[in-house]
Tab-separated table of C-alpha atoms in Angstrom:
chain	number	residue	atom	x	y	z
Z	1	MET	CA	-10.741	3.986	-1.025
Z	2	SER	CA	-8.982	0.769	-2.821
Z	3	LEU	CA	-5.534	0.451	-1.986
Z	4	SER	CA	-3.111	-1.484	-4.308
Z	5	ILE	CA	0.088	-2.769	-3.617
Z	6	GLY	CA	1.711	-5.091	-6.344
Z	7	ILE	CA	3.896	-7.674	-4.980
Z	8	VAL	CA	7.110	-7.594	-7.511
Z	9	GLY	CA	10.345	-9.514	-7.410
Z	10	LEU	CA	12.672	-11.467	-9.927
Z	11	PRO	CA	11.530	-15.290	-10.494
Z	12	ASN	CA	12.154	-17.967	-7.690
Z	13	VAL	CA	12.222	-15.412	-4.422
Z	14	GLY	CA	8.927	-16.612	-2.990
Z	15	LYS	CA	6.405	-14.265	-4.174
Z	16	SER	CA	3.509	-16.199	-5.541
Z	17	THR	CA	3.647	-18.472	-2.342
Z	18	LEU	CA	3.856	-15.308	0.131
Z	19	PHE	CA	0.679	-14.435	-2.229
Z	20	THR	CA	-0.933	-17.504	-1.967
Z	21	ALA	CA	-0.374	-17.397	1.754
Z	22	LEU	CA	-1.439	-13.448	2.753
Z	23	THR	CA	-4.538	-13.495	0.565
Z	24	LYS	CA	-5.501	-17.233	1.076
Z	25	LYS	CA	-6.118	-17.635	-2.278
Z	26	GLY	CA	-4.880	-20.483	-4.278
Z	27	GLY	CA	-2.607	-18.366	-7.004
Z	28	LEU	CA	-0.080	-21.272	-8.667
Z	29	ALA	CA	3.241	-21.227	-7.092
Z	30	ALA	CA	6.018	-23.268	-9.233
Z	31	ASN	CA	9.544	-23.383	-9.441
Z	32	TYR	CA	10.542	-21.931	-12.701
Z	33	PRO	CA	10.562	-18.505	-14.380
Z	34	PHE	CA	7.302	-16.694	-15.187
Z	35	ALA	CA	4.858	-19.180	-13.784
Z	36	THR	CA	2.850	-15.786	-13.446
Z	37	ILE	CA	1.907	-14.500	-16.338
Z	38	GLU	CA	-1.466	-13.090	-15.786
Z	39	PRO	CA	-1.033	-10.866	-12.129
Z	40	ASN	CA	-3.460	-12.958	-9.724
Z	41	VAL	CA	-5.383	-10.413	-7.391
Z	42	GLY	CA	-6.616	-10.853	-4.031
Z	43	ILE	CA	-8.696	-8.923	-1.565
Z	44	VAL	CA	-6.911	-9.144	1.526
Z	45	ASP	CA	-9.154	-7.316	5.114
Z	46	VAL	CA	-6.661	-4.856	7.281
Z	47	PRO	CA	-6.226	-6.555	10.618
Z	48	ASP	CA	-6.890	-4.049	13.209
Z	49	SER	CA	-8.404	-5.182	16.586
Z	50	ARG	CA	-10.013	-1.950	17.390
Z	51	LEU	CA	-13.194	-3.494	15.306
Z	52	TYR	CA	-13.438	-6.032	17.729
Z	53	GLU	CA	-13.626	-4.241	20.409
Z	54	LEU	CA	-16.379	-1.514	19.175
Z	55	ALA	CA	-18.375	-4.921	17.998
Z	56	GLN	CA	-18.526	-5.802	21.738
Z	57	ILE	CA	-20.128	-2.566	22.972
Z	58	VAL	CA	-22.671	-2.506	19.813
Z	59	GLU	CA	-23.083	-5.823	19.131
Z	60	PRO	CA	-23.497	-5.202	14.987
Z	61	GLU	CA	-24.768	-8.099	12.746
Z	62	LYS	CA	-21.544	-7.449	10.767
Z	63	ILE	CA	-18.288	-6.351	10.833
Z	64	ILE	CA	-16.834	-5.051	7.917
Z	65	PRO	CA	-12.809	-4.013	8.069
Z	66	ALA	CA	-11.106	-2.118	5.173
Z	67	THR	CA	-9.660	-4.138	2.373
Z	68	VAL	CA	-6.136	-4.018	0.508
Z	69	GLU	CA	-6.011	-5.280	-3.202
Z	70	PHE	CA	-2.672	-7.583	-3.463
Z	71	VAL	CA	-1.833	-8.123	-7.161
Z	72	ASP	CA	1.039	-10.750	-8.041
Z	73	ILE	CA	3.171	-9.583	-10.883
Z	74	ALA	CA	4.972	-11.769	-13.019
Z	75	GLY	CA	8.512	-11.870	-12.175
Z	76	LEU	CA	10.840	-9.896	-13.761
Z	77	VAL	CA	14.635	-10.477	-15.319
Z	78	LYS	CA	17.319	-8.030	-16.671
Z	79	GLY	CA	16.143	-6.318	-19.868
Z	80	ALA	CA	12.730	-5.970	-18.733
Z	81	SER	CA	12.722	-2.341	-19.455
Z	82	GLU	CA	13.722	-3.412	-23.108
Z	83	GLY	CA	10.623	-6.004	-23.426
Z	84	GLU	CA	12.903	-8.699	-22.033
Z	85	GLY	CA	10.903	-12.006	-20.465
Z	86	LEU	CA	7.226	-10.690	-19.322
Z	87	GLY	CA	8.854	-7.050	-19.334
Z	88	ASN	CA	6.149	-5.098	-20.697
Z	89	GLN	CA	3.628	-6.796	-19.227
Z	90	PHE	CA	5.413	-6.427	-15.698
Z	91	LEU	CA	5.951	-2.681	-16.095
Z	92	ALA	CA	2.352	-1.940	-17.327
Z	93	ASN	CA	0.860	-4.034	-14.220
Z	94	ILE	CA	3.232	-1.950	-11.810
Z	95	ARG	CA	1.725	1.505	-12.877
Z	96	GLU	CA	-1.629	0.663	-11.760
Z	97	THR	CA	-0.891	-0.345	-8.111
Z	98	ASN	CA	-0.732	2.292	-5.168
Z	99	ALA	CA	2.674	1.007	-3.963
Z	100	ILE	CA	4.982	-1.328	-5.036
Z	101	CYS	CA	6.018	-4.349	-2.803
Z	102	GLU	CA	9.076	-6.141	-3.646
Z	103	VAL	CA	9.782	-9.167	-2.289
Z	104	VAL	CA	13.686	-10.192	-1.636
Z	105	ARG	CA	15.120	-13.811	-1.278
Z	106	TYR	CA	17.823	-14.035	1.570
Z	107	PHE	CA	16.235	-17.705	2.238
Z	108	SER	CA	19.057	-20.324	1.278
Z	109	ASP	CA	17.216	-23.767	-0.486
Z	110	PRO	CA	18.863	-25.528	-2.957
Z	111	ASP	CA	16.118	-26.951	-4.490
Z	112	VAL	CA	14.354	-23.245	-5.490
Z	113	VAL	CA	16.760	-22.085	-8.185
Z	114	HIS	CA	17.846	-18.086	-8.203
Z	115	VAL	CA	17.494	-17.020	-11.408
Z	116	ASP	CA	21.187	-15.463	-10.831
Z	117	GLY	CA	22.637	-18.566	-9.617
Z	118	LYS	CA	23.300	-16.835	-6.003
Z	119	VAL	CA	21.224	-15.314	-3.083
Z	120	ASP	CA	22.621	-12.073	-3.096
Z	121	PRO	CA	19.572	-8.969	-1.986
Z	122	ALA	CA	21.383	-6.084	-2.939
Z	123	SER	CA	21.878	-7.507	-6.188
Z	124	ASP	CA	18.427	-8.216	-6.877
Z	125	VAL	CA	17.161	-4.984	-5.610
Z	126	GLU	CA	19.462	-3.152	-7.786
Z	127	THR	CA	18.498	-5.273	-10.777
Z	128	ILE	CA	15.040	-4.198	-10.321
Z	129	LYS	CA	15.626	-0.316	-9.502
Z	130	MET	CA	17.563	-0.109	-12.886
Z	131	GLU	CA	15.181	-1.813	-14.889
Z	132	LEU	CA	12.352	0.728	-13.340
Z	133	ILE	CA	14.470	3.146	-13.884
Z	134	LEU	CA	15.419	2.210	-17.368
Z	135	ALA	CA	11.796	2.436	-17.734
Z	136	ASP	CA	11.036	5.690	-16.675
Z	137	ILE	CA	14.138	7.543	-18.873
Z	138	ALA	CA	12.526	5.928	-21.910
Z	139	THR	CA	8.865	7.418	-20.720
Z	140	ILE	CA	10.033	10.994	-20.185
Z	141	GLU	CA	12.121	10.816	-23.544
Z	142	LYS	CA	9.093	9.905	-25.410
Z	143	ALA	CA	6.930	12.612	-23.508
Z	144	LEU	CA	9.525	15.451	-23.419
Z	145	PRO	CA	9.649	16.506	-27.178
Z	146	ARG	CA	5.853	17.274	-27.613
Z	147	VAL	CA	6.106	19.161	-24.045
Z	148	ILE	CA	9.083	21.065	-25.223
Z	149	LYS	CA	6.926	22.119	-28.837
Z	150	ASP	CA	3.935	22.991	-26.189
Z	151	ALA	CA	6.368	25.006	-24.217
Z	152	LYS	CA	7.151	27.033	-27.186
Z	153	ARG	CA	3.736	28.451	-27.785
Z	154	ASP	CA	2.323	28.237	-24.630
Z	155	LYS	CA	4.250	29.673	-21.246
Z	156	GLU	CA	1.903	27.090	-19.104
Z	157	PHE	CA	3.894	24.177	-20.487
Z	158	ILE	CA	7.420	25.220	-19.016
Z	159	ALA	CA	7.253	24.306	-15.415
Z	160	LYS	CA	6.280	21.231	-16.915
Z	161	GLN	CA	8.912	20.904	-19.029
Z	162	LYS	CA	11.691	21.850	-16.116
Z	163	ILE	CA	10.358	19.533	-13.692
Z	164	MET	CA	10.813	16.750	-16.316
Z	165	GLU	CA	13.964	17.482	-17.797
Z	166	ALA	CA	15.342	17.919	-13.694
Z	167	VAL	CA	13.584	14.180	-12.883
Z	168	LEU	CA	15.477	12.699	-16.627
Z	169	GLU	CA	18.916	13.969	-15.222
Z	170	HIS	CA	17.971	12.316	-11.768
Z	171	LEU	CA	17.100	8.809	-13.184
Z	172	ASN	CA	20.264	9.477	-15.687
Z	173	GLU	CA	22.168	9.107	-12.150
Z	174	GLY	CA	20.933	6.155	-10.974
Z	175	HIS	CA	18.092	7.365	-8.646
Z	176	ARG	CA	14.048	7.107	-8.142
Z	177	ALA	CA	12.471	10.073	-9.196
Z	178	ARG	CA	10.982	9.883	-5.410
Z	179	THR	CA	13.764	10.715	-4.043
Z	180	LEU	CA	14.390	14.178	-5.893
Z	181	ASP	CA	13.254	17.014	-4.209
Z	182	MET	CA	10.334	18.469	-5.624
Z	183	SER	CA	7.029	20.496	-5.191
Z	184	ASP	CA	3.283	19.078	-4.541
Z	185	GLU	CA	2.861	20.915	-7.821
Z	186	GLU	CA	5.817	19.601	-9.638
Z	187	HIS	CA	4.502	16.278	-8.281
Z	188	GLU	CA	0.894	17.094	-10.214
Z	189	LEU	CA	3.010	18.201	-13.324
Z	190	LEU	CA	4.546	14.556	-13.787
Z	191	TYR	CA	0.908	12.282	-12.648
Z	192	ASP	CA	0.317	11.979	-16.538
Z	193	LEU	CA	3.581	10.170	-17.048
Z	194	HIS	CA	2.998	7.032	-14.209
Z	195	LEU	CA	6.458	7.048	-13.364
Z	196	LEU	CA	7.390	3.691	-11.680
Z	197	THR	CA	10.248	5.265	-9.548
Z	198	MET	CA	7.656	7.767	-8.077
Z	199	LYS	CA	5.846	4.898	-6.288
Z	200	PRO	CA	6.413	4.244	-2.759
Z	201	ILE	CA	8.511	0.965	-1.953
Z	202	LEU	CA	8.374	-1.499	0.434
Z	203	TYR	CA	11.050	-3.959	0.748
Z	204	LEU	CA	9.902	-7.930	2.108
Z	205	ALA	CA	12.800	-10.104	3.057
Z	206	ASN	CA	11.813	-13.940	2.539
Z	207	VAL	CA	13.736	-15.064	5.492
Z	208	ASP	CA	14.651	-18.711	6.290
Z	209	GLU	CA	13.005	-19.669	10.076
Z	210	SER	CA	15.797	-18.926	11.784
Z	211	MET	CA	16.043	-15.228	10.365
Z	212	LEU	CA	12.868	-13.749	11.265
Z	213	LYS	CA	14.270	-11.696	14.341
Z	214	GLU	CA	17.306	-10.756	12.748
Z	215	ASP	CA	17.723	-6.956	12.280
Z	216	LEU	CA	18.326	-6.945	8.818
Z	217	ASP	CA	20.405	-4.122	7.016
Z	218	LEU	CA	19.319	-1.131	5.140
Z	219	ILE	CA	18.117	-2.305	1.371
Z	220	ASP	CA	18.026	1.268	-0.910
Z	221	GLY	CA	17.927	3.154	2.399
Z	222	VAL	CA	15.060	1.204	3.407
Z	223	LYS	CA	14.159	-1.570	6.455
Z	224	PRO	CA	13.363	-4.554	4.954
Z	225	ILE	CA	10.227	-6.412	6.581
Z	226	PRO	CA	11.525	-9.952	7.760
Z	227	VAL	CA	8.610	-12.468	6.605
Z	228	CYS	CA	8.968	-16.431	6.317
Z	229	ALA	CA	6.236	-17.441	3.282
Z	230	GLN	CA	6.697	-21.175	4.863
Z	231	ILE	CA	5.209	-19.370	8.434
Z	232	GLU	CA	2.987	-17.256	6.663
Z	233	ALA	CA	1.374	-20.375	4.177
Z	234	GLU	CA	1.018	-22.001	7.812
Z	235	LEU	CA	-0.561	-19.002	9.790
Z	236	SER	CA	-3.521	-18.858	6.660
Z	237	GLU	CA	-5.099	-22.184	7.690
Z	238	LEU	CA	-5.233	-20.665	11.323
Z	239	ASP	CA	-8.068	-18.586	12.999
Z	240	ARG	CA	-7.189	-15.595	14.473
Z	241	GLU	CA	-6.285	-16.785	18.343
Z	242	GLU	CA	-4.634	-19.885	16.736
Z	243	ALA	CA	-2.297	-17.715	14.536
Z	244	LEU	CA	-1.193	-15.435	17.611
Z	245	GLU	CA	-0.411	-18.404	19.363
Z	246	TYR	CA	1.590	-19.511	16.835
Z	247	LEU	CA	3.298	-16.613	16.186
Z	248	SER	CA	4.195	-16.289	19.666
Z	249	ASP	CA	6.422	-20.020	19.905
Z	250	PHE	CA	8.499	-17.637	17.286
Z	251	GLY	CA	8.638	-14.736	19.608
Z	252	VAL	CA	6.950	-12.553	16.967
Z	253	GLU	CA	4.036	-10.479	17.624
Z	254	LYS	CA	2.672	-9.487	14.333
Z	255	SER	CA	2.156	-11.776	10.982
Z	256	GLY	CA	3.984	-10.671	8.105
Z	257	LEU	CA	0.389	-9.539	6.421
Z	258	ASP	CA	-0.132	-7.126	9.823
Z	259	THR	CA	3.769	-5.651	9.284
Z	260	LEU	CA	3.158	-5.684	5.501
Z	261	ILE	CA	-0.115	-3.344	5.348
Z	262	GLN	CA	0.844	-0.855	8.183
Z	263	ALA	CA	3.825	-0.131	6.579
Z	264	ALA	CA	1.743	0.318	3.267
Z	265	TYR	CA	-0.832	2.642	5.139
Z	266	ASP	CA	2.639	4.813	7.093
Z	267	ILE	CA	4.046	5.273	3.569
Z	268	LEU	CA	1.140	6.061	1.786
Z	269	GLY	CA	0.092	8.403	4.333
Z	270	LEU	CA	-3.411	6.496	5.570
Z	271	GLN	CA	-5.677	5.674	8.220
Z	272	SER	CA	-8.821	4.699	9.545
Z	273	TYR	CA	-11.718	5.728	11.232
Z	274	PHE	CA	-14.937	4.302	12.011
Z	275	THR	CA	-18.818	3.885	11.612
Z	276	ALA	CA	-20.612	1.828	14.397
Z	277	GLY	CA	-24.373	0.559	14.317
Z	278	LYS	CA	-26.613	-2.117	14.950
Z	279	GLN	CA	-26.286	-3.162	11.207
Z	280	GLU	CA	-22.954	-3.044	11.093
Z	281	VAL	CA	-19.676	-1.862	12.610
Z	282	ARG	CA	-17.051	-1.026	9.646
Z	283	ALA	CA	-12.871	0.650	8.962
Z	284	TRP	CA	-13.550	2.934	6.280
Z	285	THR	CA	-9.469	4.115	4.878
Z	286	ILE	CA	-8.629	7.822	4.333
Z	287	HIS	CA	-5.739	9.847	3.895
Z	288	LYS	CA	-4.059	11.340	6.709
Z	289	GLY	CA	-5.152	15.169	6.652
Z	290	ASP	CA	-8.594	14.244	5.243
Z	291	LYS	CA	-11.253	16.460	6.584
Z	292	ALA	CA	-14.617	15.461	7.938
Z	293	PRO	CA	-16.334	15.905	4.349
Z	294	GLN	CA	-13.409	13.743	2.234
Z	295	ALA	CA	-14.271	10.883	4.836
Z	296	ALA	CA	-17.669	11.169	4.261
Z	297	GLY	CA	-17.323	11.108	0.611
Z	298	VAL	CA	-15.308	7.783	1.020
Z	299	ILE	CA	-18.935	6.221	1.790
Z	300	HIS	CA	-20.717	7.809	-0.877
Z	301	SER	CA	-20.317	10.816	-2.703
Z	302	ASP	CA	-23.765	12.195	-1.752
Z	303	PHE	CA	-22.346	12.219	2.118
Z	304	GLU	CA	-19.468	14.932	1.254
Z	305	ARG	CA	-21.464	16.747	-1.446
Z	306	GLY	CA	-24.443	17.170	0.854
Z	307	PHE	CA	-22.404	17.176	3.959
Z	308	ILE	CA	-23.738	19.658	7.246
Z	309	LYS	CA	-22.022	17.931	10.566
Z	310	ALA	CA	-20.513	14.840	11.874
Z	311	GLU	CA	-21.040	13.532	15.074
Z	312	THR	CA	-17.679	12.412	16.200
Z	313	ALA	CA	-16.098	10.428	19.078
Z	314	SER	CA	-12.500	9.537	19.452
Z	315	PHE	CA	-12.139	5.419	20.125
Z	316	GLU	CA	-10.690	5.755	23.400
Z	317	ASP	CA	-13.551	7.873	24.361
Z	318	TYR	CA	-16.170	5.123	22.641
Z	319	LEU	CA	-14.834	2.523	24.645
Z	320	ALA	CA	-14.733	4.582	27.539
Z	321	TYR	CA	-17.897	5.970	27.722
Z	322	LYS	CA	-18.969	2.261	26.512
Z	323	GLY	CA	-20.839	3.217	23.009
Z	324	GLU	CA	-22.981	6.514	21.869
Z	325	ALA	CA	-25.593	6.718	24.303
Z	326	GLY	CA	-22.851	7.254	27.478
Z	327	LEU	CA	-20.991	9.637	24.994
Z	328	ARG	CA	-24.378	11.794	24.401
Z	329	ALA	CA	-24.730	11.220	28.950
Z	330	ALA	CA	-21.177	12.619	29.618
Z	331	GLY	CA	-20.648	15.200	26.454
Z	332	LYS	CA	-18.380	13.391	25.359
Z	333	LEU	CA	-20.150	13.000	21.511
Z	334	ARG	CA	-18.743	16.042	19.683
Z	335	MET	CA	-20.464	17.928	16.337
Z	336	GLU	CA	-17.611	18.835	13.975
Z	337	GLY	CA	-17.739	20.821	10.850
Z	338	LYS	CA	-16.543	21.207	7.481
Z	339	ASP	CA	-12.967	21.888	8.506
Z	340	TYR	CA	-12.474	19.172	11.441
Z	341	VAL	CA	-9.479	16.814	10.198
Z	342	VAL	CA	-10.157	13.388	11.322
Z	343	GLN	CA	-8.293	11.371	13.205
Z	344	ASP	CA	-6.653	7.915	13.396
Z	345	GLY	CA	-9.273	5.798	14.980
Z	346	ASP	CA	-12.358	8.335	15.182
Z	347	VAL	CA	-15.936	7.152	15.319
Z	348	MET	CA	-18.469	9.193	13.072
Z	349	HIS	CA	-22.013	9.416	12.130
Z	350	PHE	CA	-22.602	11.812	9.563
Z	351	ARG	CA	-25.329	14.364	9.024
Z	352	PHE	CA	-25.725	15.325	5.432
Z	353	ASN	CA	-28.589	16.629	2.708
Z	354	VAL	CA	-29.671	14.833	-0.288
């Protein structure tokens, strides 16, 4: 399963600096608006210490973490929904991601110009929120006349018309589409519109070092994740043990990357399971609530179609009984069928018909 997070924000909030640090990729980081024109894309390993604990038991040839795709999208300015700056391109790039990570400037640096002349996180968030809302209003207003016409000849379109009209009213009141109470069926009816404000959103507060442990106020009803882009840049040059030691000097347990990815997993309802063998120990990303055949399908569609059983152990049992042989001897290796709901950390081996 591919997870894509769009990093957005006003110009000069530290977006590209943060992207470069998180992905260890030399993206252009410059102190002027629209330095990022085409979106930079970086693939990042999902940090999960459980992989290394499994590897100590299995001693595989390779360790393969799950991955997240970060997309550094051009800085947005007021009026983007009407094509200002790189507005149309910015909005099109967001539509292709699973979630939005908005970088909000908290740091004070007189050498880095703020697009509005002052550091005001709440105002910055409101600017982007309104541009996304205005873009969604335009999308619905363009599509609605056709749906109304279709509803007159086919009653199946009436439900779609009603939910589109309800969302349009909600947007015009200044709310994100995602905050409107609607059923799963109504969500599905809106899917083809690819509304920007239906996407989950995380706020990343780019702070000074001194603010890293501060309890920040809610933004738009969401708790921002404090990250110092400069510290992340230094962490990106260290190995795993050195990075942990460096973080402890600031009294912080996790890097911004760890915290961001975990928050993204939570907001998207994702979890990991593992496969473990001499060739590789690997993490796979699935949705919470997925059943065994769906989990198998993430490896290969043939696994899902021909699914028979899944040999399964919890991560804790796998460690306690020191691998598959110990689990079998203790009778702790379970055979799960098609209705088994996979749990976070399960270690699985699938049986299937070709």
